[in-house]
Structures are given as C-alpha cells and as structure tokens.
Short mmCIF file of the C-alpha atoms (twelve columns), coordinates in Angstrom:
data_MODEL
# 
_entry.id   MODEL 
# 
loop_
_atom_site.group_PDB 
_atom_site.id 
_atom_site.type_symbol 
_atom_site.label_atom_id 
_atom_site.label_alt_id 
_atom_site.label_comp_id 
_atom_site.label_asym_id 
_atom_site.label_seq_id 
_atom_site.Cartn_x 
_atom_site.Cartn_y 
_atom_site.Cartn_z 
_atom_site.pdbx_PDB_model_num 
ATOM 1   C CA . MET A 1   -90.156 -168.958 -16.648 1 
ATOM 2   C CA . ALA A 2   -89.261 -167.181 -18.703 1 
ATOM 3   C CA . GLY A 3   -87.116 -163.573 -17.622 1 
ATOM 4   C CA . ARG A 4   -88.649 -160.245 -19.468 1 
ATOM 5   C CA . ARG A 5   -87.799 -159.127 -22.674 1 
ATOM 6   C CA . GLU A 6   -85.781 -155.962 -22.842 1 
ATOM 7   C CA . LYS A 7   -87.353 -153.043 -24.102 1 
ATOM 8   C CA . LEU A 8   -85.876 -150.840 -27.126 1 
ATOM 9   C CA . ARG A 9   -84.575 -148.471 -26.564 1 
ATOM 10  C CA . ARG A 10  -84.933 -145.985 -29.473 1 
ATOM 11  C CA . VAL A 11  -82.018 -143.611 -30.942 1 
ATOM 12  C CA . GLY A 12  -81.917 -140.902 -33.381 1 
ATOM 13  C CA . ILE A 13  -78.095 -141.299 -34.983 1 
ATOM 14  C CA . ILE A 14  -76.512 -143.883 -36.610 1 
ATOM 15  C CA . PRO A 15  -72.647 -143.366 -35.772 1 
ATOM 16  C CA . GLU A 16  -70.417 -141.431 -37.466 1 
ATOM 17  C CA . TYR A 17  -67.540 -142.843 -36.312 1 
ATOM 18  C CA . ARG A 18  -67.993 -146.081 -34.500 1 
ATOM 19  C CA . GLY A 19  -64.294 -145.987 -32.669 1 
ATOM 20  C CA . PHE A 20  -61.631 -145.247 -30.965 1 
ATOM 21  C CA . THR A 21  -58.023 -145.503 -30.158 1 
ATOM 22  C CA . PRO A 22  -55.546 -143.969 -28.274 1 
ATOM 23  C CA . ASP A 23  -52.131 -143.456 -28.652 1 
ATOM 24  C CA . GLY A 24  -49.961 -145.704 -29.512 1 
ATOM 25  C CA . LEU A 25  -50.761 -149.273 -28.265 1 
ATOM 26  C CA . ALA A 26  -53.555 -149.942 -27.086 1 
ATOM 27  C CA . SER A 27  -54.296 -151.486 -23.151 1 
ATOM 28  C CA . GLY A 28  -56.314 -155.048 -22.613 1 
ATOM 29  C CA . ASP A 29  -58.936 -155.931 -25.152 1 
ATOM 30  C CA . ALA A 30  -60.943 -153.171 -26.066 1 
ATOM 31  C CA . ILE A 31  -64.380 -151.677 -23.968 1 
ATOM 32  C CA . GLU A 32  -67.167 -152.374 -26.145 1 
ATOM 33  C CA . MET A 33  -69.626 -148.797 -25.668 1 
ATOM 34  C CA . THR A 34  -73.843 -150.506 -27.158 1 
ATOM 35  C CA . VAL A 35  -75.385 -148.226 -29.479 1 
ATOM 36  C CA . ASP A 36  -78.437 -146.853 -26.445 1 
ATOM 37  C CA . GLU A 37  -75.050 -146.190 -24.445 1 
ATOM 38  C CA . LEU A 38  -73.806 -143.755 -27.183 1 
ATOM 39  C CA . GLU A 39  -77.811 -142.122 -27.090 1 
ATOM 40  C CA . VAL A 40  -77.722 -141.906 -23.125 1 
ATOM 41  C CA . LEU A 41  -73.905 -139.812 -23.451 1 
ATOM 42  C CA . ARG A 42  -75.499 -137.570 -26.613 1 
ATOM 43  C CA . LEU A 43  -78.578 -136.683 -24.960 1 
ATOM 44  C CA . CYS A 44  -77.813 -135.720 -21.929 1 
ATOM 45  C CA . ASP A 45  -74.094 -134.123 -21.593 1 
ATOM 46  C CA . LEU A 46  -74.014 -132.640 -24.825 1 
ATOM 47  C CA . GLU A 47  -77.498 -131.817 -25.686 1 
ATOM 48  C CA . GLY A 48  -77.386 -131.221 -21.781 1 
ATOM 49  C CA . LEU A 49  -81.559 -132.682 -21.760 1 
ATOM 50  C CA . ASN A 50  -82.397 -133.889 -18.311 1 
ATOM 51  C CA . GLN A 51  -82.859 -137.668 -17.007 1 
ATOM 52  C CA . GLN A 52  -87.049 -137.534 -17.618 1 
ATOM 53  C CA . THR A 53  -86.550 -135.986 -20.548 1 
ATOM 54  C CA . VAL A 54  -84.419 -138.354 -21.840 1 
ATOM 55  C CA . ALA A 55  -85.874 -141.149 -20.562 1 
ATOM 56  C CA . GLN A 56  -89.355 -140.205 -23.107 1 
ATOM 57  C CA . HIS A 57  -87.390 -139.718 -25.986 1 
ATOM 58  C CA . MET A 58  -85.971 -142.653 -25.773 1 
ATOM 59  C CA . GLY A 59  -88.816 -144.602 -24.722 1 
ATOM 60  C CA . ILE A 60  -87.456 -145.619 -20.954 1 
ATOM 61  C CA . ALA A 61  -87.996 -145.134 -17.287 1 
ATOM 62  C CA . ARG A 62  -85.797 -142.226 -16.474 1 
ATOM 63  C CA . ALA A 63  -83.923 -145.476 -13.788 1 
ATOM 64  C CA . THR A 64  -82.780 -146.719 -17.279 1 
ATOM 65  C CA . VAL A 65  -81.172 -144.061 -18.396 1 
ATOM 66  C CA . ALA A 66  -79.161 -143.436 -14.557 1 
ATOM 67  C CA . ALA A 67  -78.407 -146.680 -14.579 1 
ATOM 68  C CA . ILE A 68  -76.719 -147.132 -18.808 1 
ATOM 69  C CA . CYS A 69  -75.613 -144.163 -18.368 1 
ATOM 70  C CA . SER A 70  -73.302 -144.134 -15.037 1 
ATOM 71  C CA . ARG A 71  -72.291 -147.337 -17.180 1 
ATOM 72  C CA . ALA A 72  -70.986 -145.486 -20.264 1 
ATOM 73  C CA . HIS A 73  -69.429 -142.113 -18.121 1 
ATOM 74  C CA . ARG A 74  -67.489 -145.721 -16.821 1 
ATOM 75  C CA . LYS A 75  -66.597 -146.915 -19.732 1 
ATOM 76  C CA . VAL A 76  -66.154 -143.993 -21.392 1 
ATOM 77  C CA . ALA A 77  -63.343 -143.117 -18.632 1 
ATOM 78  C CA . ASN A 78  -62.008 -146.578 -18.489 1 
ATOM 79  C CA . ALA A 79  -60.983 -145.805 -22.029 1 
ATOM 80  C CA . LEU A 80  -59.750 -143.257 -21.153 1 
ATOM 81  C CA . VAL A 81  -57.263 -143.225 -18.265 1 
ATOM 82  C CA . ASN A 82  -56.129 -146.815 -18.939 1 
ATOM 83  C CA . GLY A 83  -55.462 -145.851 -23.039 1 
ATOM 84  C CA . ARG A 84  -58.513 -148.652 -23.513 1 
ATOM 85  C CA . ALA A 85  -59.598 -148.261 -26.843 1 
ATOM 86  C CA . LEU A 86  -63.314 -148.174 -27.588 1 
ATOM 87  C CA . SER A 87  -65.639 -149.572 -30.021 1 
ATOM 88  C CA . ILE A 88  -68.940 -148.369 -30.170 1 
ATOM 89  C CA . GLU A 89  -71.739 -151.510 -31.722 1 
ATOM 90  C CA . GLY A 90  -75.219 -152.948 -31.432 1 
ATOM 91  C CA . GLY A 91  -77.631 -152.894 -28.103 1 
ATOM 92  C CA . ASN A 92  -81.196 -153.476 -27.478 1 
ATOM 93  C CA . ILE A 93  -82.501 -149.758 -30.412 1 
ATOM 94  C CA . ALA A 94  -85.333 -148.755 -32.096 1 
ATOM 95  C CA . TYR A 95  -83.539 -146.437 -34.834 1 
ATOM 96  C CA . SER A 96  -85.967 -143.132 -34.683 1 
ATOM 97  C CA . PRO A 97  -84.441 -140.414 -36.918 1 
ATOM 98  C CA . ILE A 98  -85.148 -136.902 -35.400 1 
ATOM 99  C CA . THR A 99  -87.030 -134.944 -37.551 1 
ATOM 100 C CA . THR A 100 -86.723 -132.058 -39.179 1 
ATOM 101 C CA . THR A 101 -87.896 -128.995 -41.577 1 
ATOM 102 C CA . THR A 102 -86.033 -128.853 -43.675 1 
ATOM 103 C CA . ALA A 103 -87.730 -127.642 -47.006 1 
ATOM 104 C CA . ALA A 104 -88.947 -129.923 -49.530 1 
ATOM 105 C CA . TRP A 105 -84.523 -130.056 -51.346 1 
ATOM 106 C CA . PRO A 106 -85.384 -129.658 -56.218 1 
ATOM 107 C CA . ALA A 107 -86.084 -132.450 -58.191 1 
ATOM 108 C CA . LYS A 108 -83.560 -134.035 -59.697 1 
ATOM 109 C CA . GLU A 109 -84.335 -134.263 -63.613 1 
ATOM 110 C CA . VAL A 110 -83.730 -136.968 -65.566 1 
ATOM 111 C CA . GLY A 111 -80.561 -138.430 -67.004 1 
ATOM 112 C CA . THR A 112 -78.264 -136.515 -64.652 1 
ATOM 113 C CA . MET A 113 -75.813 -137.093 -61.980 1 
ATOM 114 C CA . ARG A 114 -76.571 -135.079 -58.309 1 
ATOM 115 C CA . VAL A 115 -73.146 -133.929 -56.697 1 
ATOM 116 C CA . ALA A 116 -73.314 -132.944 -52.823 1 
ATOM 117 C CA . THR A 117 -70.477 -131.057 -51.388 1 
ATOM 118 C CA . THR A 118 -71.087 -130.452 -47.737 1 
ATOM 119 C CA . TYR A 119 -70.844 -126.580 -47.786 1 
ATOM 120 C CA . ASP A 120 -68.638 -123.545 -45.177 1 
ATOM 121 C CA . ASN A 121 -68.687 -120.182 -47.623 1 
ATOM 122 C CA . GLY A 122 -68.259 -121.568 -50.371 1 
ATOM 123 C CA . ASN A 123 -65.522 -124.205 -48.824 1 
ATOM 124 C CA . ILE A 124 -65.673 -128.152 -48.003 1 
ATOM 125 C CA . PHE A 125 -66.693 -128.135 -44.266 1 
ATOM 126 C CA . MET A 126 -64.667 -130.046 -43.075 1 
ATOM 127 C CA . HIS A 127 -66.848 -132.652 -40.149 1 
ATOM 128 C CA . PHE A 128 -69.734 -134.520 -42.263 1 
ATOM 129 C CA . GLY A 129 -71.498 -135.019 -39.201 1 
ATOM 130 C CA . ARG A 130 -72.221 -131.787 -38.650 1 
ATOM 131 C CA . SER A 131 -72.337 -129.966 -41.810 1 
ATOM 132 C CA . GLU A 132 -75.020 -127.114 -41.939 1 
ATOM 133 C CA . GLN A 133 -75.565 -127.214 -45.759 1 
ATOM 134 C CA . PHE A 134 -74.843 -129.446 -48.648 1 
ATOM 135 C CA . LYS A 135 -73.970 -127.120 -51.596 1 
ATOM 136 C CA . ILE A 136 -75.715 -129.554 -55.005 1 
ATOM 137 C CA . TYR A 137 -75.099 -129.289 -58.740 1 
ATOM 138 C CA . ASP A 138 -76.664 -131.509 -61.199 1 
ATOM 139 C CA . ILE A 139 -74.798 -132.102 -64.092 1 
ATOM 140 C CA . GLN A 140 -74.730 -133.624 -67.186 1 
ATOM 141 C CA . ASP A 141 -72.721 -134.637 -70.571 1 
ATOM 142 C CA . GLY A 142 -70.105 -132.956 -68.507 1 
ATOM 143 C CA . LYS A 143 -71.434 -130.018 -67.619 1 
ATOM 144 C CA . VAL A 144 -72.976 -128.242 -64.706 1 
ATOM 145 C CA . LEU A 145 -76.790 -127.288 -65.350 1 
ATOM 146 C CA . ASN A 146 -78.031 -125.777 -61.869 1 
ATOM 147 C CA . GLU A 147 -76.532 -125.537 -58.167 1 
ATOM 148 C CA . GLN A 148 -78.044 -124.519 -55.257 1 
ATOM 149 C CA . VAL A 149 -76.840 -124.024 -51.444 1 
ATOM 150 C CA . VAL A 150 -79.151 -125.814 -49.226 1 
ATOM 151 C CA . GLY A 151 -79.865 -126.132 -45.688 1 
ATOM 152 C CA . THR A 152 -80.573 -129.537 -43.582 1 
ATOM 153 C CA . GLY A 153 -82.967 -127.978 -40.755 1 
ATOM 154 C CA . GLY A 154 -80.755 -129.509 -38.385 1 
ATOM 155 C CA . THR A 155 -80.313 -132.846 -39.756 1 
ATOM 156 C CA . GLY A 156 -76.600 -134.761 -38.523 1 
ATOM 157 C CA . HIS A 157 -75.122 -138.048 -38.457 1 
ATOM 158 C CA . GLY A 158 -75.999 -140.847 -39.171 1 
ATOM 159 C CA . ALA A 159 -79.616 -138.710 -40.366 1 
ATOM 160 C CA . LEU A 160 -77.711 -137.129 -43.063 1 
ATOM 161 C CA . ALA A 161 -77.929 -140.342 -45.581 1 
ATOM 162 C CA . GLY A 162 -81.156 -140.917 -45.739 1 
ATOM 163 C CA . LEU A 163 -82.012 -137.324 -45.859 1 
ATOM 164 C CA . LEU A 164 -79.063 -136.945 -49.608 1 
ATOM 165 C CA . ALA A 165 -80.121 -139.814 -50.849 1 
ATOM 166 C CA . ASN A 166 -84.180 -138.928 -50.467 1 
ATOM 167 C CA . GLY A 167 -82.777 -135.824 -52.134 1 
ATOM 168 C CA . GLY A 168 -81.047 -137.908 -54.960 1 
ATOM 169 C CA . VAL A 169 -78.101 -137.186 -54.463 1 
ATOM 170 C CA . ASP A 170 -75.358 -140.037 -56.728 1 
ATOM 171 C CA . THR A 171 -72.108 -138.745 -55.406 1 
ATOM 172 C CA . LEU A 172 -71.213 -137.110 -52.161 1 
ATOM 173 C CA . ILE A 173 -67.532 -135.201 -51.864 1 
ATOM 174 C CA . CYS A 174 -66.647 -134.177 -48.320 1 
ATOM 175 C CA . GLY A 175 -63.746 -133.634 -46.138 1 
ATOM 176 C CA . GLY A 176 -63.015 -135.601 -43.040 1 
ATOM 177 C CA . ILE A 177 -67.122 -138.387 -42.303 1 
ATOM 178 C CA . GLY A 178 -66.583 -141.210 -40.181 1 
ATOM 179 C CA . GLY A 179 -66.644 -144.828 -41.182 1 
ATOM 180 C CA . GLY A 180 -69.856 -145.277 -39.707 1 
ATOM 181 C CA . ALA A 181 -71.460 -142.896 -41.921 1 
ATOM 182 C CA . ILE A 182 -69.233 -143.769 -45.507 1 
ATOM 183 C CA . ASN A 183 -70.994 -147.471 -44.139 1 
ATOM 184 C CA . ALA A 184 -74.730 -145.438 -44.424 1 
ATOM 185 C CA . LEU A 185 -74.138 -143.801 -47.538 1 
ATOM 186 C CA . ALA A 186 -72.814 -146.977 -49.971 1 
ATOM 187 C CA . GLN A 187 -76.222 -148.665 -48.334 1 
ATOM 188 C CA . ALA A 188 -77.852 -146.095 -50.038 1 
ATOM 189 C CA . GLY A 189 -75.980 -145.832 -53.255 1 
ATOM 190 C CA . ILE A 190 -73.750 -142.438 -52.351 1 
ATOM 191 C CA . THR A 191 -70.293 -143.098 -53.569 1 
ATOM 192 C CA . VAL A 192 -68.311 -140.762 -51.321 1 
ATOM 193 C CA . TYR A 193 -64.993 -138.011 -52.491 1 
ATOM 194 C CA . ALA A 194 -63.793 -138.180 -48.780 1 
ATOM 195 C CA . GLY A 195 -60.779 -135.781 -48.058 1 
ATOM 196 C CA . ALA A 196 -61.251 -132.915 -50.422 1 
ATOM 197 C CA . GLN A 197 -59.970 -129.372 -49.172 1 
ATOM 198 C CA . GLY A 198 -61.151 -126.255 -51.128 1 
ATOM 199 C CA . SER A 199 -63.692 -124.848 -52.424 1 
ATOM 200 C CA . CYS A 200 -66.330 -127.300 -53.561 1 
ATOM 201 C CA . ASP A 201 -66.726 -125.845 -57.933 1 
ATOM 202 C CA . ALA A 202 -63.289 -126.996 -57.945 1 
ATOM 203 C CA . CYS A 203 -63.543 -129.866 -56.377 1 
ATOM 204 C CA . VAL A 204 -67.102 -130.532 -58.145 1 
ATOM 205 C CA . GLU A 205 -64.585 -129.551 -60.954 1 
ATOM 206 C CA . ALA A 206 -61.684 -132.010 -60.090 1 
ATOM 207 C CA . LEU A 207 -64.177 -135.008 -60.665 1 
ATOM 208 C CA . ILE A 208 -65.897 -134.280 -63.923 1 
ATOM 209 C CA . ALA A 209 -62.398 -134.026 -65.335 1 
ATOM 210 C CA . GLY A 210 -61.926 -137.020 -63.950 1 
ATOM 211 C CA . THR A 211 -59.208 -136.315 -61.537 1 
ATOM 212 C CA . LEU A 212 -60.651 -135.690 -57.717 1 
ATOM 213 C CA . ALA A 213 -58.808 -139.057 -56.142 1 
ATOM 214 C CA . GLN A 214 -62.073 -141.268 -54.803 1 
ATOM 215 C CA . THR A 215 -60.806 -142.742 -51.178 1 
ATOM 216 C CA . GLY A 216 -62.526 -144.104 -48.452 1 
ATOM 217 C CA . GLU A 217 -60.809 -142.611 -45.502 1 
ATOM 218 C CA . ALA A 218 -61.517 -139.566 -43.937 1 
ATOM 219 C CA . THR A 219 -58.773 -137.878 -44.551 1 
ATOM 220 C CA . CYS A 220 -56.538 -136.246 -47.477 1 
ATOM 221 C CA . GLY A 221 -53.213 -137.710 -48.508 1 
ATOM 222 C CA . CYS A 222 -51.595 -134.161 -49.104 1 
ATOM 223 C CA . HIS A 223 -49.155 -134.362 -46.926 1 
ATOM 224 C CA . GLY A 224 -47.107 -130.653 -46.479 1 
ATOM 225 C CA . HIS A 225 -49.039 -128.236 -47.653 1 
ATOM 226 C CA . ASP A 226 -50.850 -126.710 -45.823 1 
ATOM 227 C CA . HIS A 227 -54.472 -125.173 -47.333 1 
ATOM 228 C CA . GLU A 228 -55.951 -121.712 -46.821 1 
ATOM 229 C CA . HIS A 229 -59.930 -121.375 -46.902 1 
ATOM 230 C CA . GLY A 230 -60.083 -119.701 -50.281 1 
ATOM 231 C CA . GLU A 231 -58.448 -122.450 -51.265 1 
ATOM 232 C CA . SER A 232 -59.044 -124.019 -54.641 1 
ATOM 233 C CA . CYS A 233 -59.076 -127.941 -54.245 1 
ATOM 234 C CA . SER A 234 -55.919 -129.528 -54.521 1 
ATOM 235 C CA . CYS A 235 -56.774 -133.000 -55.106 1 
ATOM 236 C CA . HIS A 236 -55.844 -132.695 -59.134 1 
ATOM 237 C CA . GLY A 237 -54.205 -136.532 -60.130 1 
ATOM 238 C CA . HIS A 238 -53.276 -139.772 -58.804 1 
ATOM 239 C CA . HIS A 239 -50.274 -140.288 -57.431 1 
ATOM 240 C CA . ASP A 240 -49.944 -142.599 -54.306 1 
ATOM 241 C CA . HIS A 241 -49.082 -141.562 -50.816 1 
ATOM 242 C CA . ASP A 242 -47.505 -143.808 -48.895 1 
ATOM 243 C CA . GLY A 243 -48.800 -147.022 -51.113 1 
ATOM 244 C CA . GLN A 244 -52.149 -145.581 -51.141 1 
ATOM 245 C CA . GLU A 245 -53.889 -143.758 -53.801 1 
ATOM 246 C CA . GLY A 246 -54.300 -139.815 -52.788 1 
ATOM 247 C CA . CYS A 247 -54.948 -136.728 -54.196 1 
ATOM 248 C CA . SER A 248 -51.787 -134.752 -55.898 1 
ATOM 249 C CA . CYS A 249 -50.754 -131.144 -54.482 1 
ATOM 250 C CA . HIS A 250 -49.524 -129.394 -56.679 1 
# 
C-alpha cells in the first residue's frame, strides 16, 4: 500500500537569499534547508506568530509546524556553531503570495521605458527585499516624461518581482539584492542594475547616458570610497575592478 502523500505547505515569499556561508572555509557538506522550513522560521521567529496561526497560514497541522520549526532550528544552529554552509531549496510547497493593499500604479504609455529604483528619501534604498517604496520613471527618447514615488503596500522579498512586473517595470536600479530575487526578476523580463548607491535621480540620468554599470552582483565595485546619504550616484563610466566590470568612482 502506497504511503500517504505529504500535504503541500503554503509559503508567502520566494526566498531572496538562497545560500549562506561562514567566514572562511566551510566545514563539511552544506546543510540543506527547505523553503517551507524557512517559511516557518520567518513566521514564528521573525513575524512572532504562534504555531497555531502559522499552521493556518501554511495549511498544515500545528504539530507539523512544531516539527518543522524544531528541525529548522537545529539546522541553523548546526550551521552557526559548526561553520557549515546553508543552502535553501526545495520542499513540498505551494506558493501563496502575501496579499497587499497597494494602489494601482500609474498606467505606462506606449513606447516608453519604465525604470524603478528602490527609494529612501531621494536615495537608493540598499536592501531590495525590504523596500517600502520605489521611484518610477517613464522614459522616452532619452528624456524622463513622468516620475512618481509609489508604495509596495507591505509586499516583500520574492513577491516584489511580481509587483514590479505588474507595474510595467522594464528596468530596476537597486543596492543589495539576493540571487533568488535576481532570478525572479529575470524571469519577469526585468533588467537589473544592482550595487547602485546615492541619488535615485542621478542613477537614472547615468542609465539614460549609458554610463550606469550593469552587474548581476549585489555589491558595487566602488572600492575605497565612502558614499554619504545625499551624495549623487557615482556609477559613471565602465572600468575593470579585479577583472570584473564595475562602476567607476571619480
């Protein structure tokens, strides 16, 4: 007789970061954490929900939540104490995105390119997955036709890729971003310029001028320079940094 099929666990986010490594050489094989284990940690430990509420969110029994939580805690402890790498992948899951109350973004005119930047008081916000606002620019023939700051309505992490795609965004300029988010944005057809810093307006001007460095990495190649809040974006020109194309800091 075949065993009972395991019930799908509903998760609200696609992991933005899918791997963590210790400082130095990792010890032994990587520890594999499933997406549903990460979701239980997020809901219980980060959001502070009780296990019964988490069970309702994920569509599973409270005892199952307790077992998953205990297993996930042991994996994290093993990685931290014993210097093991931690990878996040797989699991018997069904993606159930977090609902939001975000108002509809302005319609995009035909023939325009829509650029979004993570936004914090005029500057690039440095963590894509925690962005509460974006500034969007509609560009045509090298000129900004319209610009507007829009909210995310509480949408976070992996769900932001869908929010941007539904908002008609073609290009994203951001600071730090995880590999999972980069993949989700690529699947949505959105070009990513990561590692930007400073003024949103200046970074968009550099993009229009063709001098904003594009990289799939989450860090900027601006070695040896400090970027203070309010400083204009320094990603002008293309120079090689340690064999990789990065941004040039004048």
